[in-house]
XYZ file of C-alpha atoms in Angstrom:
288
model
C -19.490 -10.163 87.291
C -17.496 -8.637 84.529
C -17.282 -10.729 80.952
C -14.428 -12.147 79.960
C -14.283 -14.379 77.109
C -11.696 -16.096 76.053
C -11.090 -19.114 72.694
C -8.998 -21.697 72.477
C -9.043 -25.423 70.484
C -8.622 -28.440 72.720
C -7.678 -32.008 70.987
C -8.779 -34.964 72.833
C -8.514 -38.335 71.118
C -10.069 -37.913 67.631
C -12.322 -34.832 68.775
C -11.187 -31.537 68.023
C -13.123 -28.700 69.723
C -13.074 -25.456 69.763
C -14.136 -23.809 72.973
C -15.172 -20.465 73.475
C -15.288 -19.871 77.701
C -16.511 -16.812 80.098
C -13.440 -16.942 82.045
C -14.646 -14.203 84.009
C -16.192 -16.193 86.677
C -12.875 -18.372 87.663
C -12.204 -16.488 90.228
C -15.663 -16.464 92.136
C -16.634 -19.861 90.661
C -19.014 -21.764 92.219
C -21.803 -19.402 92.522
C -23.709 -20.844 95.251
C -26.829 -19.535 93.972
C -26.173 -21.117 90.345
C -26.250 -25.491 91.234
C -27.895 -26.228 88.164
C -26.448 -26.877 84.649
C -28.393 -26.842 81.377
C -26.468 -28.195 78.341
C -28.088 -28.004 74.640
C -26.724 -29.941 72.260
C -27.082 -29.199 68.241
C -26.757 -31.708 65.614
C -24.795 -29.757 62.746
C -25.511 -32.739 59.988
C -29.436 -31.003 58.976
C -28.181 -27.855 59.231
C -25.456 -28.354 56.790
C -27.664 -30.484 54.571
C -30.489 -27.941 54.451
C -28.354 -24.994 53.811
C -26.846 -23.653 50.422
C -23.564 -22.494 52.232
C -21.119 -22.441 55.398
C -22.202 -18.651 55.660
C -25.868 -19.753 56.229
C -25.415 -21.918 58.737
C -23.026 -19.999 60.821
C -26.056 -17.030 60.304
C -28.523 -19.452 61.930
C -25.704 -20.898 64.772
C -25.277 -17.297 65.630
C -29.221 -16.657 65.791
C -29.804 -19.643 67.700
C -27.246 -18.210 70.245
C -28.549 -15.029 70.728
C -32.066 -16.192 70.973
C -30.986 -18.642 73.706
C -29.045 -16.106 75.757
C -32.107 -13.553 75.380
C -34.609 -16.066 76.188
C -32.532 -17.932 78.999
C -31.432 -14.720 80.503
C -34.904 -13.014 80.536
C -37.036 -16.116 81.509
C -34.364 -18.339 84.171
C -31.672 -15.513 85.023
C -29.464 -17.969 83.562
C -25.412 -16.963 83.465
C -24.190 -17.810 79.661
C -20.508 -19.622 80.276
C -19.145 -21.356 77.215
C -19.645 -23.228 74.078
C -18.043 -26.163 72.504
C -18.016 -26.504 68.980
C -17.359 -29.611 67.560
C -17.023 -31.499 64.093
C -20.641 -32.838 64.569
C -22.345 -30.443 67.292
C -22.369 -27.444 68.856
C -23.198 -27.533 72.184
C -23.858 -24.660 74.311
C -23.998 -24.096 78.835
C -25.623 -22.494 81.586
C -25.416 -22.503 84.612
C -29.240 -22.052 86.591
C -30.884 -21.327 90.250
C -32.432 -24.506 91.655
C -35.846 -25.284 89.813
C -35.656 -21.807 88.103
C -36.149 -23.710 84.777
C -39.028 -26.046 83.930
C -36.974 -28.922 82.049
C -40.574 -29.083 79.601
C -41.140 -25.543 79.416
C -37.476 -24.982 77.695
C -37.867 -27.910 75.648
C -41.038 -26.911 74.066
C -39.445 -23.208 73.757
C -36.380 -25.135 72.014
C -38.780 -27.178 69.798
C -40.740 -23.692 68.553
C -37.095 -21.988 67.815
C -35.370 -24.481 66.433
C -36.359 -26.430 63.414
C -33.601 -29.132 63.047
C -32.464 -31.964 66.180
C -31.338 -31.081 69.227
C -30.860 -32.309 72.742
C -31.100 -30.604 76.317
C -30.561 -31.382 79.756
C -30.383 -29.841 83.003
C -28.557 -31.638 86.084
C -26.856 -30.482 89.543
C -23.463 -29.416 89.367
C -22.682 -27.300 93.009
C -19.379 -27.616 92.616
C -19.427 -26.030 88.773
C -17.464 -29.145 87.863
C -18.443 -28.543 84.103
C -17.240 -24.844 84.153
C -13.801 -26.171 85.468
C -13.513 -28.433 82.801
C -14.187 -26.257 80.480
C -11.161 -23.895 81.601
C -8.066 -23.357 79.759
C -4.846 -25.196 80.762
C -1.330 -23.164 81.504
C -1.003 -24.209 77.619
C -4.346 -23.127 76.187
C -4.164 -20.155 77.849
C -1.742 -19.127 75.549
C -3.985 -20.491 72.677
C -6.857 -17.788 74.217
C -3.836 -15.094 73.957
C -2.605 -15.855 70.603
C -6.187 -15.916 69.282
C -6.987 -12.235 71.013
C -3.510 -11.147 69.065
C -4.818 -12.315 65.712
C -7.787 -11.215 66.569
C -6.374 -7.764 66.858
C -3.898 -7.975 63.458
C -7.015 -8.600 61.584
C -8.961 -5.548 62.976
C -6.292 -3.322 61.803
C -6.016 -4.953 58.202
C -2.959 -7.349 58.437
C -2.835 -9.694 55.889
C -2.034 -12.825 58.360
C -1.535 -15.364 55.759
C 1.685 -13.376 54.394
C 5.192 -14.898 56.343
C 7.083 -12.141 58.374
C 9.721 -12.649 61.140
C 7.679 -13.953 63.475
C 9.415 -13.245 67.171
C 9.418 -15.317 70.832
C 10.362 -14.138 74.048
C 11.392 -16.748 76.229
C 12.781 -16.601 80.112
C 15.171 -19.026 82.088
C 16.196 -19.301 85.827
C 19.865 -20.481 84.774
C 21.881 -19.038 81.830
C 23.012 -22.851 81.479
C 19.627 -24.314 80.255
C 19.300 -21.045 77.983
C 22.567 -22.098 76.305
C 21.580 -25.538 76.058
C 18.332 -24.401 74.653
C 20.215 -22.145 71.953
C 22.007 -25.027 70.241
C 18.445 -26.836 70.423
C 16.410 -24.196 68.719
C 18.908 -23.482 66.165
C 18.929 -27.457 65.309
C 14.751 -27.069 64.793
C 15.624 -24.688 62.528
C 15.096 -21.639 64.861
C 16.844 -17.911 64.558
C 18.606 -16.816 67.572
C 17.990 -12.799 67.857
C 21.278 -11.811 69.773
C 20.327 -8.109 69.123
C 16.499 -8.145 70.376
C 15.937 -6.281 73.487
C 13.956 -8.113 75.844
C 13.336 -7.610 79.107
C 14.793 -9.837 82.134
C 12.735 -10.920 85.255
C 13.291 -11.433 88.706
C 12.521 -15.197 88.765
C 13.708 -15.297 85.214
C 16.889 -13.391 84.942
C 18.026 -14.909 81.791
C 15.713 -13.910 78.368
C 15.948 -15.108 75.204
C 14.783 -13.997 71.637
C 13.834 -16.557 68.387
C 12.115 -16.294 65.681
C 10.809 -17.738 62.404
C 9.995 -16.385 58.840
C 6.275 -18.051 58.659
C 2.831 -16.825 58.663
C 0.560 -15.543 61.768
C -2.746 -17.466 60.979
C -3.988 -19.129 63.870
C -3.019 -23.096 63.154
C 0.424 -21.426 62.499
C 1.222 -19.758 65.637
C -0.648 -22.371 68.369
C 1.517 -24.950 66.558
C 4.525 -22.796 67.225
C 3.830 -22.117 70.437
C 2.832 -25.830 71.045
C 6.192 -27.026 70.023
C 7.977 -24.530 72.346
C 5.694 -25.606 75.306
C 6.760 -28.826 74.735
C 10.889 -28.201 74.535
C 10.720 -26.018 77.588
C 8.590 -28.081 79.757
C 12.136 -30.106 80.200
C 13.980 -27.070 81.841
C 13.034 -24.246 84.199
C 12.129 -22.158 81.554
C 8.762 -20.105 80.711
C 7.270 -18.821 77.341
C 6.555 -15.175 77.686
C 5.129 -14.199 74.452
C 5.302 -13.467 70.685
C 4.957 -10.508 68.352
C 5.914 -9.611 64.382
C 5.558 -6.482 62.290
C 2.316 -6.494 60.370
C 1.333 -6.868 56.722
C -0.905 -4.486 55.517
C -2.857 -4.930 51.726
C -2.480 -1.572 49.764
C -5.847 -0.384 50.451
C -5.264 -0.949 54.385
C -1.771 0.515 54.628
C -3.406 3.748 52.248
C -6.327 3.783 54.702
C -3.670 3.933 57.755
C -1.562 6.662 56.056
C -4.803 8.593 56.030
C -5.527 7.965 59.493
C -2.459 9.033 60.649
C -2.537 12.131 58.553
C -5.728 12.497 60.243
C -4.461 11.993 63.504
C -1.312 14.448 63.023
C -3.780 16.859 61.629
C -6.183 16.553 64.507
C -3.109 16.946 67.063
C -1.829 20.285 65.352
C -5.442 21.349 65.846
C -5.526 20.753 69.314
C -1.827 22.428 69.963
C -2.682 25.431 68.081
C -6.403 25.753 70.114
C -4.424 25.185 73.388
C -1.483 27.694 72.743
C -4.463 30.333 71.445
C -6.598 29.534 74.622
C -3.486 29.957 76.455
C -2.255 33.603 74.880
C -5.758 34.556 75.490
C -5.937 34.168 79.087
C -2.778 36.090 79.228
C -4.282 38.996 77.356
C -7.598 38.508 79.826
C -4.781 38.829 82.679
C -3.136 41.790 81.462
C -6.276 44.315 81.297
C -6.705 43.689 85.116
């Protein structure tokens, strides 16, 4: 089964979690073999009161992690699918063959690995009730895309916080509910992008292009995309997507010059090597 992990928040009442899921397994989910679920719960209040910083305790989250999926993994064969992180806890599944996993056994391995409170349980779940839960909607789905996007912006140096013309591609079955939803967008203070290509579908024959000036830090843009959800889920309409130019500090946008130069540099290389390798086999071919 090939890994495929995906984040997204999900607000329920007061609780605000942020869960991190191996969607990976949606398709063959439930694993017949797999009934069991183990849960382990961490209380974050004495591990934010015993350490000197937020860096320090994410070190020891992460630690605790990895020991668990090493241990788990090795000892139970145990399949790793998601975390919730929470305010108040962090709470981490599995999902276990029947009686693989001694209940005691783990607890005392828990006990001798982890120095502050926390809670386990295993219990039967056939059906992999838990994993569904734990799922994204249609909605948070797009959450678990904008967050690989970002994700991506920061790997190549963008500077997310700075605004930019942030762009959205949205689709429509009827060009009337795309002209009703012009006037709307433009009264929430949306700009319509008359001159932005974007591609039609066959369901969706009628595309339209918005955008705002704001930033591309995470809050920002599932807050954005929440609101649009929420006008088109009136009208036959889907959301298809956003994208902006980036913003690069000095040192990153230097650092990509030089990569390109590298890059153009490596390229000539190649196209002199070939035509050389080329003239040469010609030569070869002429002495016979």
């Amino acid at each position: 089964m090939t890994d495929n992990w995906g984040f997204y928040e999900r607000r329920t009442g007061n609780d605000h979690m942020r869960v991190l899921v191996n969607i990976g397994y949606k398709a063959a989910a439930p694993l017949p073999d797999y009934p069991e679920l183990l849960s382990v719960t961490v209380n974050l209040y004495p591990v934010r009161a015993q350490s000197r910083n937020n860096r320090q305790v994410i070190v020891q989250l992460e630690e605790l992690e990895s020991k668990l999926e090493t241990w788990l993994s090795d000892k139970a064969d145990a399949i790793y699918i998601g975390r919730i992180n929470a305010a108040t806890r962090l709470e981490f599944y599995y999902f276990l063959k029947e009686g693989r996993l001694d209940g005691a056994v783990f607890r005392q391995w828990l006990d001798e690995n982890w120095a502050h409170r926390a809670q386990s349980y295993i219990k039967p779940d056939p059906e992999w009730e838990f994993y569904r839960f734990l799922l994204p909607t249609a909605l948070e789905e797009l959450y678990v895309h904008n967050a690989q996007m970002i994700y991506a912006l920061i790997h190549k140096g963008d500077k997310i916080g700075e605004p930019r013309n942030v762009y959205h591609w949205l689709l429509f079955r009827e060009d009337e509910d795309r002209l009703e939803m012009e006037d709307l967008l433009q009264r929430e203070g949306y700009v319509i992008e008359k001159d932005k290509e974007s591609k039609p579908e066959e369901d969706y024959p009628y595309p339209l292009v918005i955008s705002r000036y704001e930033d591309v830090k995470l809050d920002t843009v599932n807050a954005r995309v929440r609101d649009l959800h929420r006008l088109l889920d009136g009208v036959d309409g889907r959301y298809d997507g956003w994208g902006s130019t980036m913003r690069l500090s000095n040192v990153n946008r230097f650092r990509r010059y030089i990569r390109r130069r590298k890059d153009t540099a490596y390229s000539a290389l190649r196209r002199m090597f070939a035509c050389g390798h080329s003239q040469s086999n010609q030569n070869q071919a002429g002495k016979h």
